[in-house]
Amino acid sequence: MIHKDHPRYESLRLRAKIVDAYKNGILADSGMIAHGRGEAFDYLLGEQSTENAKLAVEAAAAALLLAEHPIISVNGNTAALVPDKIVELSNELDIPIEINLFYRTSDRVLKIEKLLRDHGAKTVLGTDHEKKALIKGLEGPRSSSSAEGIYKADVVLVPLEDGDRAEALVKNGKLLITIDLNPLSRTAKTSSITIVDNIVRAIPNLIDTVINLSQTDKVTLHQIISNFDNKENIQSSLKKISKKYTGEDL
Amino acid sequence: MIHKDHPRYESLRLRAKIVDAYKNGILADSGMIAHGRGEAFDYLLGEQSTENAKLAVEAAAAALLLAEHPIISVNGNTAALVPDKIVELSNELDIPIEINLFYRTSDRVLKIEKLLRDHGAKTVLGTDHEKKALIKGLEGPRSSSSAEGIYKADVVLVPLEDGDRAEALVKNGKLLITIDLNPLSRTAKTSSITIVDNIVRAIPNLIDTVINLSQTDKVTLHQIISNFDNKENIQSSLKKISKKYTGEDL
């Protein structure tokens, strides 16, 4: 039990979720370690959503609302931390979720599918027994995607994606929205819209923004996207983190 | 198997060691996550020993050579990553090692003791059946230390220590040498000498420096320590990391 008055309560609560998910077979070994990397970068961000993150969320919501075939890609860490919020976003937008694992095993896919369905998910793709199509520019099992899901999608929301796959998805013409705490990562730099934030804050913010913009006309949504400059937004995040390093007295 | 030509070979090799140690019961759950945090901070350091780290290592070597009762404190992650190098340093200086775990269990203590002894350790303290003494300012199991080890020591080398314990050790009059990849951590700020580096590089550097300084007279060793300014050294590390954030083109 973690006490609510512990100064690191929220961080420890998330860590406990990750450890449970690992023990339940939802996470690979590397998922535990990846969570630690996220803890470090979130600490440097001050563990709060920045103005830059909010701007990126707004552009992401507009892109998802305008998309013809949008999809939400989910990996083990996302399923472990925010299964309820991913399903809520999926249902709010009425778009499918695709399970997309770096270290894919049938067992983990089944467990994540069950977790999402238990939270009320309607369409879960990326399971074993469906038609697959290969994403150009990738090799091996990582090149496979659901023919009706990521392969067909024009806009892909993919939290915590690796660099190779992010690059390939962009090269294949997708508008890629990522959520990544490391603004220097290849995924952050490659994506069309990069939300530099923790998924536990970014997904709820995205749900709120999708609801707020749901009645907005297409011209305005297009304007939101064209006013958003991803490179500039990332640079601004970098400056904020850099201040954490040099602005504090020791 | 990780191929040697993989761009992240060294990082993946360390990760594999951590996963093995976890599966062998040497690491707690939090040790896997802590390794991930370390990966992130090491990435920001450029995964190499800086000039500041080398200066801190020199001061640390001088302090260990001058100490009356020096000791090396070892936790799970240190035992997992550099058991051989810890033993080499201990034997070179002819000083004991104390097992000091945040989430202490008898099973993990026994496994780490065996690991260190298998690598040739002579004196391993901090095991279950020895006389303990309480460190003032700490509560619960974390306040316990070996009466002949950390409790009695004047100089403690403690890689990867938590902030509460680091503060208490300093308040109890110890000269505290830490190795910590996060220059903003409470441990980094509290310690007498902070080596901002990965233990897999810092411990070998420390061994080399101890050997180099082993014939140096006491006056010179005292000068090395008094010329070293820990606060200034940490500030300089912070500036280096900050450059990583703002100096790179996206």
Coordinates of C-alpha atoms in Angstrom, one line a residue:
Chain A
M1 CA 0.0 0.0 0.0
I2 CA 1.3 3.4 -0.9
H3 CA 0.0 6.3 1.3
K4 CA -1.6 9.2 -0.5
D5 CA 0.5 11.7 1.3
H6 CA 3.7 10.2 0.1
P7 CA 5.5 12.9 -2.0
R8 CA 6.0 10.5 -4.8
Y9 CA 2.5 8.9 -4.5
E10 CA 1.5 9.3 -8.2
S11 CA 4.8 8.0 -9.5
L12 CA 4.7 5.0 -7.1
R13 CA 1.1 4.2 -8.0
L14 CA 2.1 4.0 -11.7
R15 CA 5.1 1.9 -10.8
A16 CA 2.9 -0.5 -9.0
K17 CA 0.6 -0.8 -12.0
I18 CA 3.6 -1.6 -14.2
V19 CA 4.9 -4.2 -11.8
D20 CA 1.4 -5.8 -11.7
A21 CA 1.1 -5.8 -15.5
Y22 CA 4.6 -7.4 -15.8
K23 CA 3.6 -10.2 -13.3
N24 CA 0.3 -10.7 -15.2
G25 CA 2.2 -11.3 -18.5
I26 CA 1.0 -8.1 -20.2
L27 CA 4.5 -6.5 -20.2
A28 CA 7.8 -7.8 -21.6
D29 CA 11.0 -7.4 -19.5
S30 CA 11.9 -4.4 -21.5
G31 CA 8.5 -2.8 -20.6
M32 CA 9.6 -2.5 -17.0
I33 CA 12.9 -0.9 -18.0
A34 CA 11.1 1.4 -20.5
H35 CA 8.9 2.6 -17.7
G36 CA 12.0 3.6 -15.7
R37 CA 13.2 5.6 -18.7
G38 CA 9.8 7.3 -18.7
E39 CA 10.0 8.1 -15.0
A40 CA 13.3 9.9 -15.6
F41 CA 12.1 12.0 -18.5
D42 CA 8.8 12.8 -16.7
Y43 CA 10.8 13.9 -13.7
L44 CA 12.7 16.3 -16.0
L45 CA 9.4 17.7 -17.3
G46 CA 8.3 18.4 -13.8
E47 CA 5.6 15.6 -14.0
Q48 CA 3.1 17.9 -15.5
S49 CA 1.6 18.7 -18.9
T50 CA 3.3 21.7 -20.4
E51 CA 1.7 24.3 -22.7
N52 CA 3.6 22.7 -25.6
A53 CA 2.0 19.3 -24.8
K54 CA -1.4 21.0 -24.7
L55 CA -0.8 22.6 -28.2
A56 CA 0.2 19.2 -29.6
V57 CA -2.9 17.5 -28.0
E58 CA -5.1 20.1 -29.7
A59 CA -3.5 19.4 -33.1
A60 CA -3.7 15.7 -32.5
A61 CA -7.4 15.9 -31.6
A62 CA -8.1 17.9 -34.8
A63 CA -6.2 15.3 -36.9
L64 CA -8.1 12.5 -35.4
L65 CA -11.5 14.2 -36.0
L66 CA -10.6 15.0 -39.6
A67 CA -9.2 11.5 -40.4
E68 CA -10.9 9.0 -42.7
H69 CA -9.4 5.9 -41.2
P70 CA -7.9 6.8 -37.8
I71 CA -6.6 4.2 -35.4
I72 CA -5.1 4.0 -31.9
S73 CA -2.1 1.7 -31.7
V74 CA -1.5 0.2 -28.2
N75 CA 1.5 -1.5 -26.7
G76 CA 2.1 -3.2 -23.4
N77 CA 3.0 -0.2 -21.4
T78 CA 0.0 1.8 -22.7
A79 CA -2.3 -1.1 -21.9
A80 CA -0.8 -1.4 -18.4
L81 CA -1.2 2.3 -17.5
V82 CA -4.3 3.6 -19.2
P83 CA -6.5 0.8 -20.6
D84 CA -9.7 2.6 -19.5
K85 CA -8.7 5.9 -21.1
I86 CA -7.6 4.3 -24.4
V87 CA -11.0 2.6 -24.6
E88 CA -12.8 5.8 -23.7
L89 CA -10.9 7.7 -26.4
S90 CA -11.6 4.9 -28.9
N91 CA -15.3 5.0 -28.1
E92 CA -15.5 8.7 -28.1
L93 CA -14.0 8.9 -31.6
D94 CA -15.7 5.6 -32.6
I95 CA -12.4 4.3 -34.0
P96 CA -10.6 0.9 -33.6
I97 CA -7.6 0.0 -31.4
E98 CA -4.8 -2.1 -32.8
I99 CA -2.5 -4.2 -30.5
N100 CA 1.1 -3.5 -31.7
L101 CA 3.8 -5.1 -29.6
F102 CA 7.6 -4.8 -30.0
Y103 CA 8.1 -8.3 -28.4
R104 CA 5.0 -9.9 -29.8
T105 CA 3.7 -13.2 -28.3
S106 CA 0.2 -14.7 -28.8
D107 CA -0.1 -14.8 -25.0
R108 CA 0.5 -11.1 -24.5
V109 CA -1.8 -10.2 -27.4
L110 CA -4.6 -12.3 -25.9
K111 CA -4.1 -10.8 -22.5
I112 CA -4.1 -7.2 -23.8
E113 CA -7.2 -7.9 -26.0
K114 CA -9.0 -9.2 -22.9
L115 CA -8.0 -6.2 -20.8
L116 CA -9.2 -3.8 -23.4
R117 CA -12.5 -5.7 -23.9
D118 CA -13.0 -5.8 -20.2
H119 CA -12.8 -2.0 -20.2
G120 CA -15.5 -1.9 -23.0
A121 CA -13.4 -1.8 -26.2
K122 CA -15.6 -2.4 -29.3
T123 CA -13.1 -3.1 -32.1
V124 CA -9.7 -4.5 -31.2
L125 CA -7.4 -5.3 -34.2
G126 CA -3.9 -6.7 -34.4
T127 CA -4.9 -10.1 -33.0
D128 CA -3.5 -13.3 -34.4
H129 CA -6.3 -14.6 -36.6
E130 CA -6.9 -11.7 -38.9
K131 CA -5.7 -10.6 -42.3
K132 CA -2.2 -8.9 -42.1
A133 CA -0.4 -6.6 -44.5
L134 CA 3.2 -5.7 -44.5
I135 CA 4.5 -2.1 -43.9
K136 CA 7.2 -1.3 -46.4
G137 CA 10.6 -0.5 -45.0
L138 CA 10.4 -2.8 -42.0
E139 CA 11.7 -6.3 -41.6
G140 CA 10.6 -9.4 -39.7
P141 CA 7.6 -9.6 -37.4
R142 CA 7.6 -5.8 -36.8
S143 CA 6.6 -5.2 -40.4
S144 CA 3.2 -6.9 -39.9
S145 CA 0.0 -4.9 -39.3
S146 CA -3.7 -5.5 -39.5
A147 CA -4.9 -5.0 -43.1
E148 CA -8.0 -3.2 -41.9
G149 CA -6.1 -1.3 -39.1
I150 CA -2.8 0.5 -39.2
Y151 CA -2.1 -0.7 -42.8
K152 CA -5.2 1.1 -44.1
A153 CA -5.1 4.1 -41.7
D154 CA -4.4 7.6 -42.7
V155 CA -3.9 8.9 -39.1
V156 CA -2.3 6.7 -36.5
L157 CA -2.1 7.6 -32.8
V158 CA 0.8 5.5 -31.4
P159 CA 2.0 6.2 -27.9
L160 CA 5.5 5.0 -27.0
E161 CA 6.5 3.8 -30.5
D162 CA 10.1 2.8 -31.4
G163 CA 12.0 4.8 -34.0
D164 CA 12.2 2.3 -36.8
R165 CA 8.5 1.7 -36.9
A166 CA 7.7 5.4 -36.5
E167 CA 9.9 6.3 -39.5
A168 CA 8.4 3.5 -41.6
L169 CA 4.8 4.6 -40.8
V170 CA 5.6 8.2 -41.8
K171 CA 7.3 7.0 -45.0
N172 CA 4.2 5.1 -45.8
G173 CA 2.2 8.3 -45.8
K174 CA 0.6 8.2 -42.4
L175 CA 0.0 11.2 -40.3
L176 CA 1.7 9.9 -37.2
I177 CA 0.7 11.2 -33.7
T178 CA 3.0 10.0 -30.9
I179 CA 3.2 10.5 -27.2
D180 CA 6.8 10.3 -26.0
L181 CA 8.4 11.7 -22.9
N182 CA 11.8 12.0 -24.6
P183 CA 11.7 15.0 -27.0
L184 CA 15.1 13.9 -28.4
S185 CA 14.0 10.4 -29.5
R186 CA 13.9 9.4 -33.1
T187 CA 10.1 8.8 -32.7
A188 CA 9.6 12.3 -31.3
K189 CA 11.6 13.8 -34.2
T190 CA 10.0 11.7 -36.9
S191 CA 6.3 12.0 -36.0
S192 CA 3.9 14.5 -37.6
I193 CA 2.6 15.5 -34.1
T194 CA 4.6 14.7 -31.0
I195 CA 3.0 15.1 -27.6
V196 CA 5.9 15.3 -25.1
D197 CA 4.0 14.1 -22.0
N198 CA 3.2 11.2 -19.9
I199 CA 0.4 9.0 -21.4
V200 CA -1.4 9.1 -18.1
R201 CA -1.9 12.8 -18.6
A202 CA -1.9 13.0 -22.4
I203 CA -4.7 10.5 -23.1
P204 CA -7.2 12.2 -20.7
N205 CA -6.2 15.6 -22.1
L206 CA -6.8 14.2 -25.6
I207 CA -10.3 12.9 -24.6
D208 CA -11.3 16.3 -23.2
T209 CA -10.0 18.1 -26.3
V210 CA -11.7 15.7 -28.7
I211 CA -15.0 16.4 -26.9
N212 CA -14.4 20.1 -26.9
L213 CA -13.6 20.1 -30.7
S214 CA -16.3 17.6 -31.7
Q215 CA -18.7 20.3 -33.0
T216 CA -16.0 22.4 -34.7
D217 CA -16.1 22.8 -38.5
K218 CA -13.6 21.2 -40.8
V219 CA -12.0 24.5 -41.9
T220 CA -11.2 25.4 -38.3
L221 CA -9.8 21.9 -37.6
H222 CA -7.6 22.2 -40.6
Q223 CA -6.4 25.6 -39.4
I224 CA -5.5 24.2 -36.0
I225 CA -3.3 21.6 -37.7
S226 CA -1.6 24.0 -40.1
N227 CA -0.9 26.5 -37.3
F228 CA 0.9 23.7 -35.4
D229 CA 4.7 23.5 -36.0
N230 CA 5.9 20.2 -34.6
K231 CA 9.6 21.1 -34.8
E232 CA 9.1 24.4 -33.0
N233 CA 7.0 22.7 -30.4
I234 CA 9.7 20.1 -29.6
Q235 CA 12.4 22.8 -29.4
S236 CA 10.2 24.6 -26.9
S237 CA 9.9 21.4 -24.8
L238 CA 13.7 21.0 -24.9
K239 CA 14.2 24.5 -23.6
K240 CA 11.9 23.9 -20.8
I241 CA 13.7 20.7 -19.7
S242 CA 17.0 22.4 -20.1
K243 CA 15.9 25.1 -17.6
K244 CA 15.3 22.3 -15.1
Y245 CA 19.0 21.5 -15.4
T246 CA 20.5 24.9 -15.3
G247 CA 17.9 27.1 -13.6
E248 CA 17.8 25.3 -10.2
D249 CA 20.1 26.2 -7.3
L250 CA 21.9 23.3 -5.9
Chain B
M1 CA 21.9 -12.8 -28.5
I2 CA 22.7 -9.1 -29.1
H3 CA 25.0 -8.5 -32.1
K4 CA 28.1 -6.5 -31.4
D5 CA 27.5 -4.2 -34.3
H6 CA 24.1 -3.1 -33.0
P7 CA 24.3 0.7 -32.4
R8 CA 22.9 0.1 -28.8
Y9 CA 25.0 -3.0 -28.1
E10 CA 26.5 -1.8 -24.8
S11 CA 23.2 -0.5 -23.5
L12 CA 21.3 -3.8 -24.5
R13 CA 24.1 -5.9 -23.0
L14 CA 23.6 -4.1 -19.6
R15 CA 19.9 -4.5 -19.9
A16 CA 20.2 -8.2 -20.4
K17 CA 22.4 -8.4 -17.3
I18 CA 19.7 -6.6 -15.3
V19 CA 16.9 -8.9 -16.6
D20 CA 19.0 -11.9 -15.7
A21 CA 19.7 -10.6 -12.2
Y22 CA 15.9 -9.9 -11.8
K23 CA 15.0 -13.4 -12.8
N24 CA 17.7 -14.8 -10.5
G25 CA 16.3 -13.0 -7.5
I26 CA 19.1 -10.5 -7.1
L27 CA 17.0 -7.5 -8.1
A28 CA 13.7 -6.3 -6.7
D29 CA 11.0 -5.1 -9.1
S30 CA 12.0 -1.6 -8.5
G31 CA 15.6 -2.5 -9.6
M32 CA 14.4 -3.1 -13.2
I33 CA 12.6 0.2 -13.2
A34 CA 15.6 2.0 -11.6
H35 CA 17.8 0.7 -14.4
G36 CA 15.5 2.3 -16.9
R37 CA 15.9 5.6 -15.2
G38 CA 19.6 5.2 -15.3
E39 CA 19.4 4.4 -19.1
A40 CA 17.6 7.7 -19.6
F41 CA 20.1 9.8 -17.6
D42 CA 23.1 8.0 -19.2
Y43 CA 21.7 8.7 -22.6
L44 CA 21.6 12.4 -21.7
L45 CA 25.2 12.2 -20.6
G46 CA 26.2 10.8 -24.0
E47 CA 27.0 7.4 -22.4
Q48 CA 30.5 8.4 -21.6
S49 CA 32.6 9.5 -18.7
T50 CA 32.8 13.3 -18.6
E51 CA 35.8 15.3 -17.4
N52 CA 33.7 16.2 -14.3
A53 CA 33.2 12.5 -13.6
K54 CA 37.0 12.0 -13.8
L55 CA 37.7 14.8 -11.4
A56 CA 35.2 13.4 -8.9
V57 CA 36.8 9.9 -9.3
E58 CA 40.2 11.3 -8.5
A59 CA 38.8 13.0 -5.3
A60 CA 37.0 9.7 -4.4
A61 CA 40.2 7.7 -4.9
A62 CA 42.1 10.1 -2.7
A63 CA 39.4 9.9 0.1
L64 CA 39.4 6.1 0.0
L65 CA 43.2 5.9 0.2
L66 CA 43.2 8.4 3.2
A67 CA 40.3 6.8 5.1
E68 CA 40.8 4.9 8.3
H69 CA 37.7 2.8 8.0
P70 CA 36.5 2.9 4.4
I71 CA 33.8 0.7 3.0
I72 CA 32.0 -0.1 -0.2
S73 CA 28.2 -0.3 0.0
V74 CA 26.5 -2.5 -2.6
N75 CA 22.9 -2.7 -3.6
G76 CA 21.1 -5.1 -6.1
N77 CA 21.8 -3.1 -9.3
T78 CA 25.5 -2.6 -8.5
A79 CA 25.8 -6.4 -7.7
A80 CA 24.0 -7.1 -11.0
L81 CA 26.1 -4.9 -13.2
V82 CA 29.6 -4.9 -11.8
P83 CA 30.1 -7.6 -9.2
D84 CA 33.6 -8.3 -10.6
K85 CA 34.7 -4.7 -10.5
I86 CA 33.4 -4.1 -7.0
V87 CA 35.4 -7.0 -5.7
E88 CA 38.5 -5.8 -7.6
L89 CA 38.2 -2.4 -6.0
S90 CA 37.6 -3.9 -2.6
N91 CA 40.6 -6.1 -2.9
E92 CA 42.8 -3.4 -4.4
L93 CA 42.0 -1.1 -1.4
D94 CA 41.8 -4.1 1.0
I95 CA 38.5 -2.8 2.4
P96 CA 35.2 -4.6 3.1
I97 CA 31.9 -4.6 1.1
E98 CA 28.6 -4.2 2.8
I99 CA 25.3 -5.4 1.3
N100 CA 22.8 -2.6 1.7
L101 CA 19.4 -3.2 0.1
F102 CA 16.5 -0.8 -0.1
Y103 CA 14.0 -3.7 -0.3
R104 CA 15.9 -6.1 1.9
T105 CA 15.1 -9.8 2.1
S106 CA 17.3 -12.6 3.5
D107 CA 17.1 -14.4 0.1
R108 CA 18.4 -11.4 -1.8
V109 CA 21.2 -10.8 0.7
L110 CA 22.3 -14.5 0.5
K111 CA 22.3 -14.4 -3.3
I112 CA 24.3 -11.2 -3.5
E113 CA 26.8 -12.5 -0.9
K114 CA 27.3 -15.6 -2.9
L115 CA 27.7 -13.6 -6.1
L116 CA 30.4 -11.4 -4.5
R117 CA 32.2 -14.3 -3.0
D118 CA 32.2 -16.2 -6.3
H119 CA 34.0 -13.2 -7.7
G120 CA 36.6 -13.4 -5.0
A121 CA 35.3 -11.0 -2.3
K122 CA 37.1 -11.4 1.1
T123 CA 35.0 -9.5 3.6
V124 CA 31.3 -9.2 2.9
L125 CA 29.3 -7.4 5.7
G126 CA 25.6 -6.6 6.0
T127 CA 24.5 -10.2 6.1
D128 CA 21.8 -11.4 8.5
H129 CA 23.7 -12.9 11.4
E130 CA 26.1 -10.1 12.4
K131 CA 25.9 -7.3 14.9
K132 CA 23.9 -4.4 13.7
A133 CA 23.9 -0.7 14.8
L134 CA 21.3 1.9 14.0
I135 CA 22.0 5.0 11.9
K136 CA 20.5 8.0 13.6
G137 CA 17.9 9.9 11.5
L138 CA 16.5 6.8 9.7
E139 CA 13.5 4.7 10.6
G140 CA 12.6 1.1 10.2
P141 CA 14.8 -1.5 8.5
R142 CA 16.6 1.1 6.5
S143 CA 18.2 2.4 9.7
S144 CA 20.2 -0.8 10.3
S145 CA 23.8 -1.2 9.3
S146 CA 26.6 -3.5 10.2
A147 CA 28.3 -2.4 13.4
E148 CA 31.7 -3.2 12.0
G149 CA 30.8 -1.8 8.5
I150 CA 29.0 1.3 7.5
Y151 CA 28.2 2.2 11.1
K152 CA 31.9 2.5 12.0
A153 CA 33.1 3.8 8.6
D154 CA 34.5 7.3 8.1
V155 CA 34.4 7.1 4.3
V156 CA 31.5 5.3 2.5
L157 CA 31.4 4.6 -1.2
V158 CA 27.8 4.0 -2.0
P159 CA 26.7 3.8 -5.6
L160 CA 23.0 4.4 -6.4
E161 CA 21.9 5.3 -2.8
D162 CA 18.5 6.8 -2.0
G163 CA 18.2 10.3 -0.7
D164 CA 17.0 9.7 2.8
R165 CA 19.9 7.3 3.6
A166 CA 22.5 9.5 1.9
E167 CA 21.4 12.5 4.0
A168 CA 21.4 10.5 7.2
L169 CA 24.9 9.1 6.5
V170 CA 26.3 12.6 5.9
K171 CA 24.6 13.9 9.1
N172 CA 26.3 11.0 10.9
G173 CA 29.6 12.5 9.9
K174 CA 30.6 10.2 7.1
L175 CA 32.4 11.4 4.0
L176 CA 30.0 10.1 1.4
I177 CA 31.1 9.2 -2.1
T178 CA 28.2 8.4 -4.4
I179 CA 27.9 7.4 -8.1
D180 CA 24.6 8.7 -9.5
L181 CA 23.6 9.4 -13.1
N182 CA 21.1 12.1 -12.0
P183 CA 23.0 15.2 -10.9
L184 CA 19.7 16.7 -9.6
S185 CA 19.0 13.8 -7.2
R186 CA 19.0 14.5 -3.5
T187 CA 21.7 11.9 -3.1
A188 CA 23.9 13.7 -5.7
K189 CA 23.3 17.0 -4.0
T190 CA 23.9 15.7 -0.5
S191 CA 27.0 13.6 -1.0
S192 CA 30.5 14.8 -0.2
I193 CA 31.8 13.6 -3.6
T194 CA 29.3 12.8 -6.4
I195 CA 30.5 10.9 -9.5
V196 CA 27.9 11.7 -12.1
D197 CA 28.5 8.6 -14.3
N198 CA 27.3 5.1 -15.0
I199 CA 28.8 2.6 -12.5
V200 CA 29.9 0.4 -15.3
R201 CA 32.4 3.1 -16.3
A202 CA 32.9 4.8 -12.9
I203 CA 34.1 1.7 -10.9
P204 CA 36.8 0.7 -13.5
N205 CA 37.9 4.4 -13.6
L206 CA 38.1 4.3 -9.8
I207 CA 40.2 1.2 -9.8
D208 CA 42.7 2.7 -12.2
T209 CA 42.9 5.9 -10.3
V210 CA 43.3 4.1 -7.0
I211 CA 46.2 2.2 -8.5
N212 CA 47.7 5.4 -10.0
L213 CA 47.5 7.2 -6.7
S214 CA 48.5 4.3 -4.4
Q215 CA 52.1 5.6 -3.9
T216 CA 51.1 9.3 -3.6
D217 CA 52.0 11.0 -0.3
K218 CA 49.2 12.0 2.1
V219 CA 49.7 15.8 1.7
T220 CA 49.1 15.5 -2.0
L221 CA 46.0 13.3 -1.5
H222 CA 44.6 15.9 1.0
Q223 CA 45.3 18.6 -1.6
I224 CA 43.4 16.6 -4.3
I225 CA 40.4 16.5 -2.0
S226 CA 40.5 20.1 -0.9
N227 CA 40.9 21.3 -4.5
F228 CA 37.7 19.4 -5.4
D229 CA 34.4 21.4 -5.2
N230 CA 31.5 19.0 -5.4
K231 CA 28.9 21.7 -6.0
E232 CA 30.8 23.3 -8.8
N233 CA 31.4 19.8 -10.3
I234 CA 27.7 19.0 -10.3
Q235 CA 26.8 22.4 -11.8
S236 CA 29.3 21.7 -14.6
S237 CA 27.7 18.3 -15.3
L238 CA 24.3 20.0 -15.4
K239 CA 25.5 22.4 -18.0
K240 CA 26.8 19.6 -20.1
I241 CA 23.5 17.7 -20.1
S242 CA 21.6 20.9 -20.8
K243 CA 23.7 21.4 -24.0
K244 CA 22.5 18.0 -25.1
Y245 CA 19.0 19.4 -24.9
T246 CA 19.5 22.7 -26.6
G247 CA 22.6 22.4 -28.7
E248 CA 21.3 19.7 -31.0
D249 CA 19.6 20.3 -34.3
L250 CA 16.3 18.5 -34.7

